[in-house]
Structure formats: structure tokens, C-alpha cells
Amino acid sequence: MIELRSDTFTKPTHAMLEAMFSAYVGDDVFNEDPTVNKLQSMLADKFGMEAGLFCPSGTMTNQIAIKCHTEPGGEVICDKMSHVYIYEGGGIAFNSGCQVKAVEGNHGRITARQILESINPDDIHKAKTQLVSLENTANRGGGSCYDFNEIEEIKKVCLQNNLKLHLHGARLFNAIVARKESRKKYGNIFDSISICLSKGLGAPVGSVLLGNKDFIEKARRVRKVFGGGMRQAGYLAAAGIFALENHIDRLAIDHLHAKQIAEALSKKDFTGVMMPVETNIIIFEVGGDYTPKTLAEALKKKDILVSAISSTQIRMVLHLDVSDEMVKQIISVVESL
Ligand SMILES: *Cc1c(COP(=O)(O)O)cnc(C)c1O
């Protein structure tokens, strides 16, 4: 089977397993796991940030960040399709007692102007706007990337209005590789950044939250409350270190594969509107002789797994377990449909 449902399906390579097997570990709840500490400082250094916190999931890193940046009764501004809002089980309300102002963005990206217009006035009837959360790349935007200029404008609005700025960077490395950007620029501008190691980077588990020392100290406390304090987590952190050392530059291959498959799809009558393919995600509308469900079934018969993400759209995600050979096979199956 060729797995295109998500880049979360990646399995550790043999070399990654060896790195995990030989990790030095300790009790991370006591801050004594050398491999976890190494992963956290390695990633913080890459972004020029002060500290990092290793967590079991991307959802947890986002939820901890939101909890640390807000007070109950507050409001968080984000795109209406952002993961923190639609895919984290109502966690913003559940964990932080905050509500969301969901903004209609352009392929998952919101603008400084929209944010400015969404800030509530200082009025006792209104929830206090406290945080802006951006997603880069934006999953439901088809892996779209922010223009850094827009992020700079957003930061100005945040500073002028005393708002914190969180980057939900599950696939931040995809954006950085696609746009050939500097990591430190991101570290400089955001109050916190969450990064998934278990997507295209290929680690089996784990995400890291980055921020300044005070923020991460607070986050460590919240992680414990959320039940995310892990003990000999160094075996998992070792996979993350291996991924950071070996699997970042190769994301460009996934982006190329996505473009090749998108090109084959775009020649088919059943392909309707396709979101711009900037990174490793392809999202397109299905029409003609197929519905998303029947197209997914037809592909499955040819050993290709994709997801029908709505009643009109299919999503395909490229990652390190999809080889050049498999991409050729996918393209010939698409051409045969
Ligand atoms: C996968 C993903 C996450 C985190 O998912 P977990 O399963 O909690 O690790 C967060 N945001 C986006 C955009 C994702 O695709």
C-alpha cells in the first residue's frame, strides 16, 4: 500500500531505530534525561530561542502554549480552518476557558488587517483578545505558506495591541525548506512555536514547544497537569534528534513529488479546483464521474490510500516513506483512471 492519507504515517527508518536504541536516558520529569535535554536545546538553538519542551503530541504543544498565553474568558484569533480550532477537540475552551474569533483566511492564512479588525474593544461586554495563533504551513490550506512580510505586519499589530503571537508550526520545516527561509527570523518574531517531529520529519512520536525561559518553565508545569510529563522519554527524543539531523533537507523531495502528482491530476477531467501546491500536501475538488469517496475507493483498489476530507475534496500528503518509484506508480494509476 502507498500511504498518502497523512505524513503522520511515517515509520522510523532502521537508522533512526538504532539511534533510539542507543540513547542515554534519565527521568525527564526530574529534568534528568540527557537526550530530551539535547533535543530541546538543539531545536531552540536552531531558531535562536531560549528553551524548548518535548511533548507527546502536537495538540499538546499547542494547547499548552494557548494555556500559558491566555486567561479564562479571553479570546484567541486564528483562521477558521486552523488545527487549534477545528482539530483539537474543543481544547481551547476545555483547557484554557477561552473562545475563538475564527477568521476567514486565504488558504488558511490570515492577514494583519483581518487581525486588527478582529480585536475586541476594551468593553466589559466583550471577551478580552489575548492571543493570535498562525499555522504555517496551513494544513487545510493545502500546505500553504505565509509570506514572512505578512507575519511581520501581524507582529506589529500584536505589539500595538498587547497580544501574544503563537506559531503552530506542525509543518514549519516544510515552509522553511519551500521558501528557503531563515529559522532565526521565526524565532525572533514569535512568542512561542510548536513543531511536530512525527510528520514529514519521520519520528514516531513527539513535538517540541519553543519559547523564552520563563514561558517554557510555565509550560513545563502545564505539561505536568495535562499528563504529559514523560519519564525515560530520551528513547523518543533520540528519534527527534535523528530526524533533525537527517530529514529536514529531504523535505524538498516530498514537495517535488507533490508537484509531479498534482500535474498528473490536473490533466484529469475528474479534478476540479486544486489548491496551490506549495509543499507536501495536495487538496483538490473531485467531480465528473467520481465523488471523493468513489475516487478514494478506486485508488485503494490500486494500493493507494488517500483521504476524502470533505464531501467535495480529496487530500494527498507526501512524506519520506513515498519513494520516486512509488510516485511513478501513483502517476500511472492516476493516468489510467
Ligand atoms: C498533525 C497536526 C498537528 C498535531 O497532531 P497530533 O496528532 O496532536 O500530534 C497539529 N497541527 C497540524 C496542522 C497537524 O497537521
Coordinates of C-alpha atoms and ligand atoms in Angstrom, one line a residue:
M1 CA 0.0 0.0 0.0
I2 CA 1.2 3.5 -0.8
E3 CA 0.2 5.7 2.1
L4 CA -0.9 9.3 1.2
R5 CA -3.5 9.8 3.9
S6 CA -1.1 11.7 6.1
D7 CA 2.6 12.3 6.8
T8 CA 1.9 11.1 10.3
F9 CA 2.0 7.5 9.0
T10 CA 5.8 7.6 8.5
K11 CA 7.6 4.8 10.3
P12 CA 11.1 5.1 11.8
T13 CA 13.9 4.1 9.5
H14 CA 16.4 1.4 10.6
A15 CA 19.0 4.1 11.3
M16 CA 16.5 6.1 13.4
L17 CA 15.7 2.9 15.4
E18 CA 19.4 2.4 16.0
A19 CA 19.7 5.9 17.3
M20 CA 16.7 5.3 19.6
F21 CA 18.1 2.0 20.8
S22 CA 21.4 3.5 21.8
A23 CA 20.1 6.7 23.5
Y24 CA 21.2 7.7 27.0
V25 CA 18.1 8.3 29.2
G26 CA 17.1 9.5 32.6
D27 CA 13.9 10.8 34.3
D28 CA 12.7 13.7 32.3
V29 CA 10.2 14.8 35.0
F30 CA 13.3 15.5 37.1
N31 CA 14.9 17.2 34.1
E32 CA 17.5 14.5 34.0
D33 CA 17.1 12.9 30.6
P34 CA 20.2 13.9 28.7
T35 CA 18.7 13.1 25.3
V36 CA 15.5 15.0 25.9
N37 CA 17.6 18.0 27.1
K38 CA 19.7 17.7 24.0
L39 CA 16.7 17.7 21.6
Q40 CA 15.1 20.7 23.4
S41 CA 18.3 22.8 23.3
M42 CA 19.1 21.7 19.7
L43 CA 15.8 22.9 18.4
A44 CA 15.8 26.0 20.5
D45 CA 19.3 26.9 19.1
K46 CA 18.2 26.3 15.5
F47 CA 15.5 29.0 16.0
G48 CA 17.6 31.3 18.2
M49 CA 15.1 30.8 21.1
E50 CA 15.9 30.3 24.7
A51 CA 14.3 27.0 25.6
G52 CA 12.3 24.0 24.4
L53 CA 9.9 21.5 25.9
F54 CA 9.4 17.9 24.5
C55 CA 5.8 16.8 24.5
P56 CA 3.9 13.7 23.4
S57 CA 1.8 15.4 20.6
G58 CA 1.4 18.5 18.5
T59 CA -2.0 19.0 20.0
M60 CA -0.4 19.1 23.5
T61 CA 2.2 21.7 22.5
N62 CA -0.5 24.0 21.0
Q63 CA -2.8 23.6 24.0
I64 CA 0.0 24.2 26.5
A65 CA 1.0 27.4 24.6
I66 CA -2.6 28.7 24.5
K67 CA -3.0 27.9 28.2
C68 CA 0.2 29.8 29.0
H69 CA -0.6 32.8 26.9
T70 CA -4.2 33.4 28.0
E71 CA -6.6 33.8 30.9
P72 CA -10.1 32.2 31.1
G73 CA -12.7 34.3 29.4
G74 CA -10.2 35.5 26.8
E75 CA -10.3 35.3 23.0
V76 CA -7.9 33.7 20.5
I77 CA -7.8 34.9 16.9
C78 CA -7.0 32.3 14.3
D79 CA -8.0 31.1 10.8
K80 CA -11.4 29.3 10.8
M81 CA -9.8 26.1 9.4
S82 CA -6.8 26.1 11.8
H83 CA -5.9 22.9 13.6
V84 CA -6.1 24.5 17.1
Y85 CA -9.7 25.4 16.4
I86 CA -11.2 22.5 14.4
Y87 CA -9.0 19.5 15.2
E88 CA -8.1 19.7 18.8
G89 CA -11.3 18.5 20.4
G90 CA -12.5 21.9 21.5
G91 CA -9.3 22.1 23.6
I92 CA -9.2 25.9 23.6
A93 CA -12.5 26.0 25.6
F94 CA -11.8 22.9 27.5
N95 CA -8.2 23.6 28.6
S96 CA -8.0 27.4 28.6
G97 CA -11.6 28.6 29.1
C98 CA -11.2 30.8 26.1
Q99 CA -13.3 31.4 23.0
V100 CA -12.1 31.7 19.4
K101 CA -12.6 34.5 16.9
A102 CA -12.4 32.4 13.7
V103 CA -11.3 34.5 10.7
E104 CA -11.9 33.5 7.1
G105 CA -8.4 33.4 5.7
N106 CA -6.9 32.8 2.3
H107 CA -5.9 29.1 2.2
G108 CA -5.5 29.1 5.9
R109 CA -3.6 32.3 6.1
I110 CA -4.9 35.4 7.8
T111 CA -3.7 39.0 7.4
A112 CA -2.6 41.7 9.8
R113 CA -5.6 43.8 8.7
Q114 CA -8.1 41.0 9.5
I115 CA -6.5 40.6 12.9
L116 CA -6.7 44.3 13.6
E117 CA -10.4 44.2 12.7
S118 CA -11.0 41.2 14.9
I119 CA -9.6 42.7 18.1
N120 CA -12.3 43.4 20.6
P121 CA -12.6 46.9 22.1
D122 CA -12.0 47.4 25.8
D123 CA -15.6 46.9 26.7
I124 CA -16.9 44.7 29.6
H125 CA -19.4 43.1 27.2
K126 CA -16.5 41.7 25.1
A127 CA -14.1 38.8 25.6
K128 CA -10.5 40.2 26.0
T129 CA -8.5 39.4 22.9
Q130 CA -5.3 37.9 24.1
L131 CA -3.6 35.7 21.5
V132 CA -3.1 35.3 17.8
S133 CA -2.3 31.8 16.5
L134 CA -0.9 31.3 13.0
E135 CA -0.5 27.9 11.3
N136 CA 2.5 27.5 8.9
T137 CA 2.2 25.6 6.7
A138 CA -1.6 25.6 6.9
N139 CA -2.9 22.0 6.6
R140 CA -6.4 22.8 5.4
G141 CA -5.0 25.5 3.2
G142 CA -3.3 22.7 1.2
G143 CA 0.1 23.1 2.8
S144 CA 0.2 26.8 2.0
C145 CA 3.0 29.1 3.4
Y146 CA 2.8 32.5 4.9
D147 CA 4.7 35.4 3.3
F148 CA 7.2 36.5 6.0
N149 CA 6.3 40.1 5.3
E150 CA 2.8 39.5 6.4
I151 CA 4.0 37.8 9.6
E152 CA 6.0 41.0 10.3
E153 CA 2.9 43.1 9.8
I154 CA 0.9 40.8 12.1
K155 CA 3.6 41.1 14.7
K156 CA 3.3 44.9 14.6
V157 CA -0.5 44.6 15.3
C158 CA 0.2 42.2 18.2
L159 CA 2.8 44.6 19.8
Q160 CA 0.5 47.6 19.4
N161 CA -2.4 45.7 21.0
N162 CA -0.6 43.7 23.6
L163 CA -1.3 40.3 22.1
K164 CA 0.9 37.3 22.2
L165 CA 1.8 35.5 18.9
H166 CA 1.9 31.7 18.7
L167 CA 3.1 29.8 15.6
H168 CA 1.5 26.5 15.1
G169 CA 4.3 25.0 13.1
A170 CA 3.4 21.3 12.8
R171 CA 5.0 21.5 9.4
L172 CA 7.1 24.6 9.8
F173 CA 10.2 22.9 8.3
N174 CA 8.2 22.3 5.1
A175 CA 7.5 26.0 4.9
I176 CA 11.2 26.9 5.7
V177 CA 12.5 24.5 3.1
A178 CA 10.0 25.5 0.4
R179 CA 10.6 29.2 0.9
K180 CA 14.3 28.9 1.7
E181 CA 13.8 31.0 4.8
S182 CA 15.9 31.6 7.9
R183 CA 14.8 29.8 11.1
K184 CA 16.1 32.5 13.3
K185 CA 13.7 35.0 11.8
Y186 CA 10.9 32.9 13.1
G187 CA 12.5 32.5 16.5
N188 CA 12.8 36.3 16.7
I189 CA 9.2 37.2 16.0
F190 CA 7.0 34.6 17.7
D191 CA 6.4 34.3 21.5
S192 CA 6.1 30.5 21.0
I193 CA 6.5 27.9 18.3
S194 CA 5.3 24.3 18.2
I195 CA 6.9 21.9 15.8
C196 CA 5.9 18.2 15.1
L197 CA 8.7 15.7 14.8
S198 CA 6.2 12.9 13.8
K199 CA 5.0 14.3 10.5
G200 CA 7.3 14.6 7.5
L201 CA 10.4 14.5 9.7
G202 CA 9.7 10.9 10.3
A203 CA 9.9 10.4 14.1
P204 CA 7.3 8.0 15.5
V205 CA 6.1 10.4 18.3
G206 CA 6.6 13.8 19.6
S207 CA 6.5 17.6 19.3
V208 CA 8.5 20.4 20.7
L209 CA 7.3 23.8 22.1
L210 CA 9.8 26.7 21.9
G211 CA 9.8 30.0 23.8
N212 CA 11.7 32.0 26.3
K213 CA 12.9 30.5 29.6
D214 CA 10.0 31.9 31.7
F215 CA 7.4 30.7 29.2
I216 CA 8.9 27.2 29.0
E217 CA 9.1 27.0 32.8
K218 CA 5.4 27.8 32.9
A219 CA 4.8 25.3 30.1
R220 CA 6.6 22.6 31.9
R221 CA 4.1 23.0 34.8
V222 CA 1.1 22.9 32.4
R223 CA 2.5 19.8 30.6
K224 CA 2.6 18.0 34.0
V225 CA -1.0 19.0 34.7
F226 CA -2.1 17.8 31.2
G227 CA -0.4 14.4 32.0
G228 CA 2.4 14.9 29.5
G229 CA 5.3 14.5 31.9
M230 CA 7.2 11.5 30.5
R231 CA 10.0 9.6 32.2
Q232 CA 12.7 7.9 30.1
A233 CA 11.5 9.9 27.1
G234 CA 15.0 10.0 25.7
Y235 CA 14.3 7.0 23.5
L236 CA 11.7 9.1 21.7
A237 CA 13.8 12.3 21.8
A238 CA 16.6 10.4 20.1
A239 CA 14.3 9.8 17.1
G240 CA 13.6 13.6 17.0
I241 CA 17.3 14.4 17.1
F242 CA 17.9 11.9 14.3
A243 CA 15.1 13.5 12.3
L244 CA 16.5 17.0 12.7
E245 CA 19.9 15.8 11.6
N246 CA 18.9 13.8 8.6
H247 CA 15.3 14.5 7.4
I248 CA 15.0 18.3 7.0
D249 CA 16.7 18.9 3.7
R250 CA 14.9 15.9 2.1
L251 CA 11.5 17.6 2.6
A252 CA 12.3 19.3 -0.8
I253 CA 11.9 15.8 -2.4
D254 CA 8.3 15.5 -1.0
H255 CA 7.5 18.9 -2.4
L256 CA 8.7 17.9 -5.8
H257 CA 6.7 14.6 -5.6
A258 CA 3.6 16.6 -4.7
K259 CA 4.0 18.9 -7.7
Q260 CA 4.6 15.9 -10.0
I261 CA 1.4 14.1 -8.8
A262 CA -0.6 17.4 -8.9
E263 CA 0.4 17.9 -12.5
A264 CA -0.9 14.4 -13.4
L265 CA -4.1 15.1 -11.5
S266 CA -4.6 18.4 -13.2
K267 CA -4.9 16.8 -16.6
K268 CA -7.9 14.6 -15.5
D269 CA -11.5 15.5 -16.0
F270 CA -12.4 14.5 -12.5
T271 CA -10.1 17.1 -11.0
G272 CA -11.9 20.3 -10.1
V273 CA -10.4 23.3 -8.2
M274 CA -7.0 22.4 -6.8
M275 CA -5.3 24.4 -4.0
P276 CA -1.9 25.8 -5.0
V277 CA 0.6 23.0 -4.2
E278 CA 3.5 24.7 -2.3
T279 CA 4.7 22.0 -0.1
N280 CA 3.8 18.3 0.5
I281 CA 0.0 18.5 0.5
I282 CA -2.4 18.2 -2.4
I283 CA -6.0 19.2 -1.9
F284 CA -8.4 19.1 -4.8
E285 CA -12.1 19.0 -5.6
V286 CA -13.5 16.0 -7.3
G287 CA -16.2 16.0 -9.9
G288 CA -17.1 14.3 -13.2
D289 CA -17.6 10.5 -12.8
Y290 CA -16.3 10.5 -9.3
T291 CA -17.1 11.7 -5.8
P292 CA -14.2 11.9 -3.2
K293 CA -15.4 8.6 -1.7
T294 CA -15.6 6.7 -5.0
L295 CA -12.2 8.1 -6.2
A296 CA -10.6 7.1 -2.9
E297 CA -12.1 3.6 -3.3
A298 CA -10.8 3.4 -6.9
L299 CA -7.3 4.4 -5.8
K300 CA -7.4 1.9 -2.9
K301 CA -8.1 -0.9 -5.3
K302 CA -4.7 0.1 -6.9
D303 CA -3.0 0.1 -3.5
I304 CA -3.0 3.9 -3.0
L305 CA -4.6 5.3 0.2
V306 CA -5.9 8.9 0.2
S307 CA -8.4 10.7 2.3
A308 CA -11.7 12.2 1.4
I309 CA -11.5 15.3 3.7
S310 CA -14.9 16.7 2.8
S311 CA -17.9 15.9 0.6
T312 CA -16.1 17.6 -2.3
Q313 CA -12.3 17.2 -1.6
I314 CA -9.5 14.7 -1.5
R315 CA -6.2 15.2 0.3
M316 CA -2.9 13.5 -0.5
V317 CA 0.2 14.0 1.6
L318 CA 3.8 13.2 0.6
H319 CA 6.4 12.1 3.1
L320 CA 9.6 10.1 3.4
D321 CA 8.0 6.7 3.0
V322 CA 6.9 7.6 -0.5
S323 CA 9.8 6.9 -2.9
D324 CA 10.4 8.1 -6.5
E325 CA 9.3 4.6 -7.7
M326 CA 6.0 5.0 -5.8
V327 CA 5.4 8.4 -7.2
K328 CA 5.8 7.0 -10.8
Q329 CA 3.3 4.3 -9.9
I330 CA 0.8 6.8 -8.5
I331 CA 1.1 8.9 -11.6
S332 CA 0.5 5.9 -13.9
V333 CA -2.6 4.9 -11.8
V334 CA -3.9 8.5 -12.0
E335 CA -3.4 8.5 -15.8
S336 CA -5.3 5.2 -16.1
L337 CA -8.4 6.4 -14.3
Ligands
LIG1 C1 -0.8 16.7 12.9 C2 -1.0 18.0 13.2 C3 -1.0 18.5 14.5 C4 -0.7 17.7 15.7 O1 -1.2 16.4 15.7 P1 -1.0 15.4 16.9 O2 -1.7 14.2 16.4 O3 -1.6 16.0 18.1 O4 0.5 15.3 17.1 C5 -1.1 19.8 14.7 N1 -1.4 20.7 13.7 C6 -1.4 20.3 12.4 C7 -1.7 21.3 11.3 C8 -1.3 18.9 12.1 O5 -1.3 18.5 10.8

